[in-house]
mmCIF file with all atom_site columns, C-alpha atoms in Angstrom:
data_model
loop_
_atom_site.group_PDB
_atom_site.id
_atom_site.type_symbol
_atom_site.label_atom_id
_atom_site.label_alt_id
_atom_site.label_comp_id
_atom_site.label_asym_id
_atom_site.label_entity_id
_atom_site.label_seq_id
_atom_site.pdbx_PDB_ins_code
_atom_site.Cartn_x
_atom_site.Cartn_y
_atom_site.Cartn_z
_atom_site.occupancy
_atom_site.B_iso_or_equiv
_atom_site.pdbx_formal_charge
_atom_site.auth_seq_id
_atom_site.auth_comp_id
_atom_site.auth_asym_id
_atom_site.auth_atom_id
_atom_site.pdbx_PDB_model_num
ATOM 1   C CA . MET D 1 1   ? 118.369 72.292  77.891  1.00 0.00 ? 923  MET D CA 1
ATOM 2   C CA . LYS D 1 2   ? 117.886 75.972  78.525  1.00 0.00 ? 924  LYS D CA 1
ATOM 3   C CA . TYR D 1 3   ? 116.498 76.929  82.109  1.00 0.00 ? 925  TYR D CA 1
ATOM 4   C CA . MET D 1 4   ? 116.322 80.166  83.554  1.00 0.00 ? 926  MET D CA 1
ATOM 5   C CA . LEU D 1 5   ? 117.882 80.874  86.445  1.00 0.00 ? 927  LEU D CA 1
ATOM 6   C CA . GLN D 1 6   ? 115.874 84.151  88.369  1.00 0.00 ? 928  GLN D CA 1
ATOM 7   C CA . VAL D 1 7   ? 117.493 85.736  91.126  1.00 0.00 ? 929  VAL D CA 1
ATOM 8   C CA . ILE D 1 8   ? 114.743 86.685  94.069  1.00 0.00 ? 930  ILE D CA 1
ATOM 9   C CA . GLY D 1 9   ? 116.367 89.448  96.034  1.00 0.00 ? 931  GLY D CA 1
ATOM 10  C CA . PHE D 1 10  ? 114.943 90.329  99.345  1.00 0.00 ? 932  PHE D CA 1
ATOM 11  C CA . THR D 1 11  ? 114.823 94.485  99.679  1.00 0.00 ? 933  THR D CA 1
ATOM 12  C CA . ASP D 1 12  ? 116.829 94.011  103.421 1.00 0.00 ? 934  ASP D CA 1
ATOM 13  C CA . ALA D 1 13  ? 119.523 91.844  101.821 1.00 0.00 ? 935  ALA D CA 1
ATOM 14  C CA . GLU D 1 14  ? 123.131 92.812  101.422 1.00 0.00 ? 936  GLU D CA 1
ATOM 15  C CA . PHE D 1 15  ? 123.182 92.755  97.311  1.00 0.00 ? 937  PHE D CA 1
ATOM 16  C CA . ALA D 1 16  ? 119.750 94.922  97.254  1.00 0.00 ? 938  ALA D CA 1
ATOM 17  C CA . GLU D 1 17  ? 122.234 97.532  96.635  1.00 0.00 ? 939  GLU D CA 1
ATOM 18  C CA . GLY D 1 18  ? 124.286 95.598  94.089  1.00 0.00 ? 940  GLY D CA 1
ATOM 19  C CA . GLU D 1 19  ? 127.585 96.828  95.873  1.00 0.00 ? 941  GLU D CA 1
ATOM 20  C CA . GLY D 1 20  ? 129.944 94.930  97.854  1.00 0.00 ? 942  GLY D CA 1
ATOM 21  C CA . PRO D 1 21  ? 131.561 91.515  98.244  1.00 0.00 ? 943  PRO D CA 1
ATOM 22  C CA . ALA D 1 22  ? 128.025 90.096  96.429  1.00 0.00 ? 944  ALA D CA 1
ATOM 23  C CA . ALA D 1 23  ? 128.527 91.978  93.383  1.00 0.00 ? 945  ALA D CA 1
ATOM 24  C CA . GLU D 1 24  ? 131.726 90.501  93.239  1.00 0.00 ? 946  GLU D CA 1
ATOM 25  C CA . GLU D 1 25  ? 130.274 87.018  93.815  1.00 0.00 ? 947  GLU D CA 1
ATOM 26  C CA . PHE D 1 26  ? 128.050 87.568  91.293  1.00 0.00 ? 948  PHE D CA 1
ATOM 27  C CA . VAL D 1 27  ? 130.773 88.565  88.808  1.00 0.00 ? 949  VAL D CA 1
ATOM 28  C CA . ALA D 1 28  ? 132.617 85.630  89.769  1.00 0.00 ? 950  ALA D CA 1
ATOM 29  C CA . TRP D 1 29  ? 130.120 83.085  88.967  1.00 0.00 ? 951  TRP D CA 1
ATOM 30  C CA . LEU D 1 30  ? 128.934 84.518  85.474  1.00 0.00 ? 952  LEU D CA 1
ATOM 31  C CA . GLN D 1 31  ? 132.357 84.050  84.724  1.00 0.00 ? 953  GLN D CA 1
ATOM 32  C CA . ALA D 1 32  ? 132.566 80.461  85.921  1.00 0.00 ? 954  ALA D CA 1
ATOM 33  C CA . LEU D 1 33  ? 129.074 80.076  83.464  1.00 0.00 ? 955  LEU D CA 1
ATOM 34  C CA . THR D 1 34  ? 131.027 81.485  80.878  1.00 0.00 ? 956  THR D CA 1
ATOM 35  C CA . GLY D 1 35  ? 134.061 79.228  81.382  1.00 0.00 ? 957  GLY D CA 1
ATOM 36  C CA . ALA D 1 36  ? 131.738 76.257  81.765  1.00 0.00 ? 958  ALA D CA 1
ATOM 37  C CA . GLY D 1 37  ? 130.338 76.837  78.035  1.00 0.00 ? 959  GLY D CA 1
ATOM 38  C CA . ALA D 1 38  ? 126.845 76.838  79.833  1.00 0.00 ? 960  ALA D CA 1
ATOM 39  C CA . LEU D 1 39  ? 125.777 80.643  79.822  1.00 0.00 ? 961  LEU D CA 1
ATOM 40  C CA . ALA D 1 40  ? 123.025 81.470  76.950  1.00 0.00 ? 962  ALA D CA 1
ATOM 41  C CA . GLY D 1 41  ? 122.489 84.725  78.479  1.00 0.00 ? 963  GLY D CA 1
ATOM 42  C CA . ALA D 1 42  ? 122.326 87.037  81.987  1.00 0.00 ? 964  ALA D CA 1
ATOM 43  C CA . GLY D 1 43  ? 121.237 90.149  82.679  1.00 0.00 ? 965  GLY D CA 1
ATOM 44  C CA . TYR D 1 44  ? 121.212 92.724  86.310  1.00 0.00 ? 966  TYR D CA 1
ATOM 45  C CA . LEU D 1 45  ? 117.840 94.652  86.914  1.00 0.00 ? 967  LEU D CA 1
ATOM 46  C CA . ASP D 1 46  ? 118.233 98.130  87.996  1.00 0.00 ? 968  ASP D CA 1
ATOM 47  C CA . ASP D 1 47  ? 117.014 99.178  91.487  1.00 0.00 ? 969  ASP D CA 1
ATOM 48  C CA . TYR D 1 48  ? 113.588 97.364  92.352  1.00 0.00 ? 970  TYR D CA 1
ATOM 49  C CA . LYS D 1 49  ? 112.270 100.924 93.193  1.00 0.00 ? 971  LYS D CA 1
ATOM 50  C CA . LEU D 1 50  ? 112.330 101.658 89.661  1.00 0.00 ? 972  LEU D CA 1
ATOM 51  C CA . ALA D 1 51  ? 110.125 99.670  88.698  1.00 0.00 ? 973  ALA D CA 1
ATOM 52  C CA . THR D 1 52  ? 106.788 100.125 86.981  1.00 0.00 ? 974  THR D CA 1
ATOM 53  C CA . SER D 1 53  ? 103.591 97.413  87.039  1.00 0.00 ? 975  SER D CA 1
ATOM 54  C CA . VAL D 1 54  ? 101.096 97.323  84.494  1.00 0.00 ? 976  VAL D CA 1
ATOM 55  C CA . GLN D 1 55  ? 97.626  95.569  84.634  1.00 0.00 ? 977  GLN D CA 1
ATOM 56  C CA . VAL D 1 56  ? 94.610  95.576  82.168  1.00 0.00 ? 978  VAL D CA 1
ATOM 57  C CA . ASN D 1 57  ? 91.627  95.132  84.010  1.00 0.00 ? 979  ASN D CA 1
ATOM 58  C CA . GLY D 1 58  ? 88.238  93.417  82.679  1.00 0.00 ? 980  GLY D CA 1
ATOM 59  C CA . ALA D 1 59  ? 87.014  96.734  80.845  1.00 0.00 ? 981  ALA D CA 1
ATOM 60  C CA . GLY D 1 60  ? 90.416  97.062  79.547  1.00 0.00 ? 982  GLY D CA 1
ATOM 61  C CA . GLU D 1 61  ? 91.462  99.781  81.588  1.00 0.00 ? 983  GLU D CA 1
ATOM 62  C CA . GLN D 1 62  ? 95.180  99.851  82.440  1.00 0.00 ? 984  GLN D CA 1
ATOM 63  C CA . LEU D 1 63  ? 96.578  100.483 86.055  1.00 0.00 ? 985  LEU D CA 1
ATOM 64  C CA . ILE D 1 64  ? 99.909  101.332 86.166  1.00 0.00 ? 986  ILE D CA 1
ATOM 65  C CA . THR D 1 65  ? 101.879 101.432 89.677  1.00 0.00 ? 987  THR D CA 1
ATOM 66  C CA . ASN D 1 66  ? 105.004 103.112 90.167  1.00 0.00 ? 988  ASN D CA 1
ATOM 67  C CA . GLY D 1 67  ? 107.771 101.520 92.493  1.00 0.00 ? 989  GLY D CA 1
ATOM 68  C CA . PRO D 1 68  ? 107.476 98.020  94.093  1.00 0.00 ? 990  PRO D CA 1
ATOM 69  C CA . PHE D 1 69  ? 104.082 96.576  95.937  1.00 0.00 ? 991  PHE D CA 1
ATOM 70  C CA . PRO D 1 70  ? 104.652 97.886  99.700  1.00 0.00 ? 992  PRO D CA 1
ATOM 71  C CA . GLU D 1 71  ? 103.993 94.437  100.725 1.00 0.00 ? 993  GLU D CA 1
ATOM 72  C CA . SER D 1 72  ? 106.267 92.350  98.883  1.00 0.00 ? 994  SER D CA 1
ATOM 73  C CA . ARG D 1 73  ? 109.526 92.201  100.480 1.00 0.00 ? 995  ARG D CA 1
ATOM 74  C CA . GLU D 1 74  ? 111.163 90.239  97.390  1.00 0.00 ? 996  GLU D CA 1
ATOM 75  C CA . TYR D 1 75  ? 112.303 91.117  93.697  1.00 0.00 ? 997  TYR D CA 1
ATOM 76  C CA . LEU D 1 76  ? 113.911 90.027  91.046  1.00 0.00 ? 998  LEU D CA 1
ATOM 77  C CA . GLY D 1 77  ? 116.903 91.082  90.675  1.00 0.00 ? 999  GLY D CA 1
ATOM 78  C CA . GLY D 1 78  ? 118.374 89.042  87.373  1.00 0.00 ? 1000 GLY D CA 1
ATOM 79  C CA . TRP D 1 79  ? 118.435 86.311  85.556  1.00 0.00 ? 1001 TRP D CA 1
ATOM 80  C CA . ALA D 1 80  ? 120.644 83.942  83.649  1.00 0.00 ? 1002 ALA D CA 1
ATOM 81  C CA . ILE D 1 81  ? 119.805 81.016  81.015  1.00 0.00 ? 1003 ILE D CA 1
ATOM 82  C CA . VAL D 1 82  ? 121.620 78.204  81.417  1.00 0.00 ? 1004 VAL D CA 1
ATOM 83  C CA . ASP D 1 83  ? 121.753 75.513  78.518  1.00 0.00 ? 1005 ASP D CA 1
ATOM 84  C CA . VAL D 1 84  ? 122.915 72.765  80.559  1.00 0.00 ? 1006 VAL D CA 1
ATOM 85  C CA . PRO D 1 85  ? 122.250 68.452  79.913  1.00 0.00 ? 1007 PRO D CA 1
ATOM 86  C CA . ASP D 1 86  ? 119.349 68.247  82.779  1.00 0.00 ? 1008 ASP D CA 1
ATOM 87  C CA . LEU D 1 87  ? 117.804 69.989  85.809  1.00 0.00 ? 1009 LEU D CA 1
ATOM 88  C CA . ASP D 1 88  ? 120.181 68.771  88.094  1.00 0.00 ? 1010 ASP D CA 1
ATOM 89  C CA . ALA D 1 89  ? 122.763 70.733  86.529  1.00 0.00 ? 1011 ALA D CA 1
ATOM 90  C CA . ALA D 1 90  ? 120.526 73.410  86.310  1.00 0.00 ? 1012 ALA D CA 1
ATOM 91  C CA . LEU D 1 91  ? 119.956 73.032  89.688  1.00 0.00 ? 1013 LEU D CA 1
ATOM 92  C CA . ALA D 1 92  ? 123.523 72.792  90.835  1.00 0.00 ? 1014 ALA D CA 1
ATOM 93  C CA . TRP D 1 93  ? 124.720 76.453  88.878  1.00 0.00 ? 1015 TRP D CA 1
ATOM 94  C CA . ALA D 1 94  ? 121.986 77.857  90.707  1.00 0.00 ? 1016 ALA D CA 1
ATOM 95  C CA . ALA D 1 95  ? 123.011 76.338  93.818  1.00 0.00 ? 1017 ALA D CA 1
ATOM 96  C CA . ARG D 1 96  ? 126.631 77.902  93.878  1.00 0.00 ? 1018 ARG D CA 1
ATOM 97  C CA . CYS D 1 97  ? 124.560 81.477  92.504  1.00 0.00 ? 1019 CYS D CA 1
ATOM 98  C CA . PRO D 1 98  ? 125.373 84.493  94.842  1.00 0.00 ? 1020 PRO D CA 1
ATOM 99  C CA . GLY D 1 99  ? 121.406 85.211  95.093  1.00 0.00 ? 1021 GLY D CA 1
ATOM 100 C CA . ALA D 1 100 ? 121.283 81.505  96.874  1.00 0.00 ? 1022 ALA D CA 1
ATOM 101 C CA . LYS D 1 101 ? 122.838 83.009  99.721  1.00 0.00 ? 1023 LYS D CA 1
ATOM 102 C CA . TYR D 1 102 ? 121.340 86.489  99.940  1.00 0.00 ? 1024 TYR D CA 1
ATOM 103 C CA . GLY D 1 103 ? 118.131 85.480  98.630  1.00 0.00 ? 1025 GLY D CA 1
ATOM 104 C CA . ARG D 1 104 ? 116.732 82.331  96.520  1.00 0.00 ? 1026 ARG D CA 1
ATOM 105 C CA . VAL D 1 105 ? 117.063 81.288  92.813  1.00 0.00 ? 1027 VAL D CA 1
ATOM 106 C CA . GLU D 1 106 ? 113.970 80.642  90.974  1.00 0.00 ? 1028 GLU D CA 1
ATOM 107 C CA . VAL D 1 107 ? 115.050 77.821  88.074  1.00 0.00 ? 1029 VAL D CA 1
ATOM 108 C CA . ARG D 1 108 ? 112.661 77.282  85.215  1.00 0.00 ? 1030 ARG D CA 1
ATOM 109 C CA . PRO D 1 109 ? 112.837 75.611  81.776  1.00 0.00 ? 1031 PRO D CA 1
ATOM 110 C CA . VAL D 1 110 ? 112.606 77.868  78.903  1.00 0.00 ? 1032 VAL D CA 1
ATOM 111 C CA . LEU D 1 111 ? 109.760 76.267  76.128  1.00 0.00 ? 1033 LEU D CA 1
ATOM 112 C CA . GLY D 1 112 ? 110.889 76.484  72.669  1.00 0.00 ? 1034 GLY D CA 1
#
């Protein structure tokens, strides 16, 4: 079964800058996933300050916002798709993710 592990960072966390020991920990975690044959895909996202959001209102008008929402302290920093036997295995990999230490990891089943 496939699960998406979404790495949610906090703007004041160490890995928000993508450098230092946290980055090395992420590389080691991805290597462990690969070695176990559980990694189905992964990616890092560029700086959250470079985000652009698009919304469409009821009239079909677009609202485009540059940068993160100022009131939000959380951001999506990266993701991994794991192919594991069950939710317990996905949660075990999520707990090993450095994102669980520096932020949080959201685990969701992938449909289809």
